[in-house]
């Protein structure tokens, strides 16, 4: 790794796990699995941060992700615990698993990796085909904050600090972003600095995310064959409101898939 190298945010599952310490959402997903039952499909499962806790509770879980690096870490962790998870390398816009699920979810803003309407409609079509008639599809995305999206693009903001999984000391992460309001794409650069390196070696990650405004994501789901059963604003189960940090949308599929009118 050389100074100022730029790579994908998902280049290494070990770095991802060290950097992302979120556990607040795990009880929420366990509650959803208990409510809707087996089998469960997690889209963009990454390193198994959520799928593995679900499997520990006895749920039959399949995890699908595009990144081999992330899935390698997921397999390693689940094998250490001898958990019977099914890990599948695949694209959330184009998959056919040959079975249906009672619960399908795409957590932690991963839907924002699909930037175009075509990407989204392809994903929703795959979900619709894989969802049992009584099943639920749950989407977890940001509630957009203009104060973050419209920050000065050349300024860095604090993000996190984490131990290098290869034992090279602490890595300080700051972030900058550039938002295009025409495309609703937010391009985030994470600047990672090795604090204990004599030259303060730095590498960069890129994360490109589509921003979904509340009425927009509701309409996209509705016109792609889903009925919104309820919409929550946080992992504690409060209803969605103006200042809610999250959009947690619980959907059931309609009897037939509708053609998009957007």
XYZ file of C-alpha atoms in Angstrom, residues 17 46 49 58-59 65 75 118 136 154 217 225 229 233 252:
15
model
C -14.689 -4.764 10.731
C -20.424 -7.849 3.855
C -21.800 -8.334 10.848
C -30.696 -20.325 15.184
C -32.054 -18.581 12.103
C -22.498 -9.818 -1.402
C -16.713 -17.263 5.906
C -32.426 0.922 -13.461
C -41.335 -8.896 4.351
C -12.109 20.431 0.391
C -37.828 5.996 -1.783
C -44.390 -4.039 -6.436
C -46.540 -1.630 5.939
C -37.063 6.364 12.019
C -44.812 -6.642 1.772
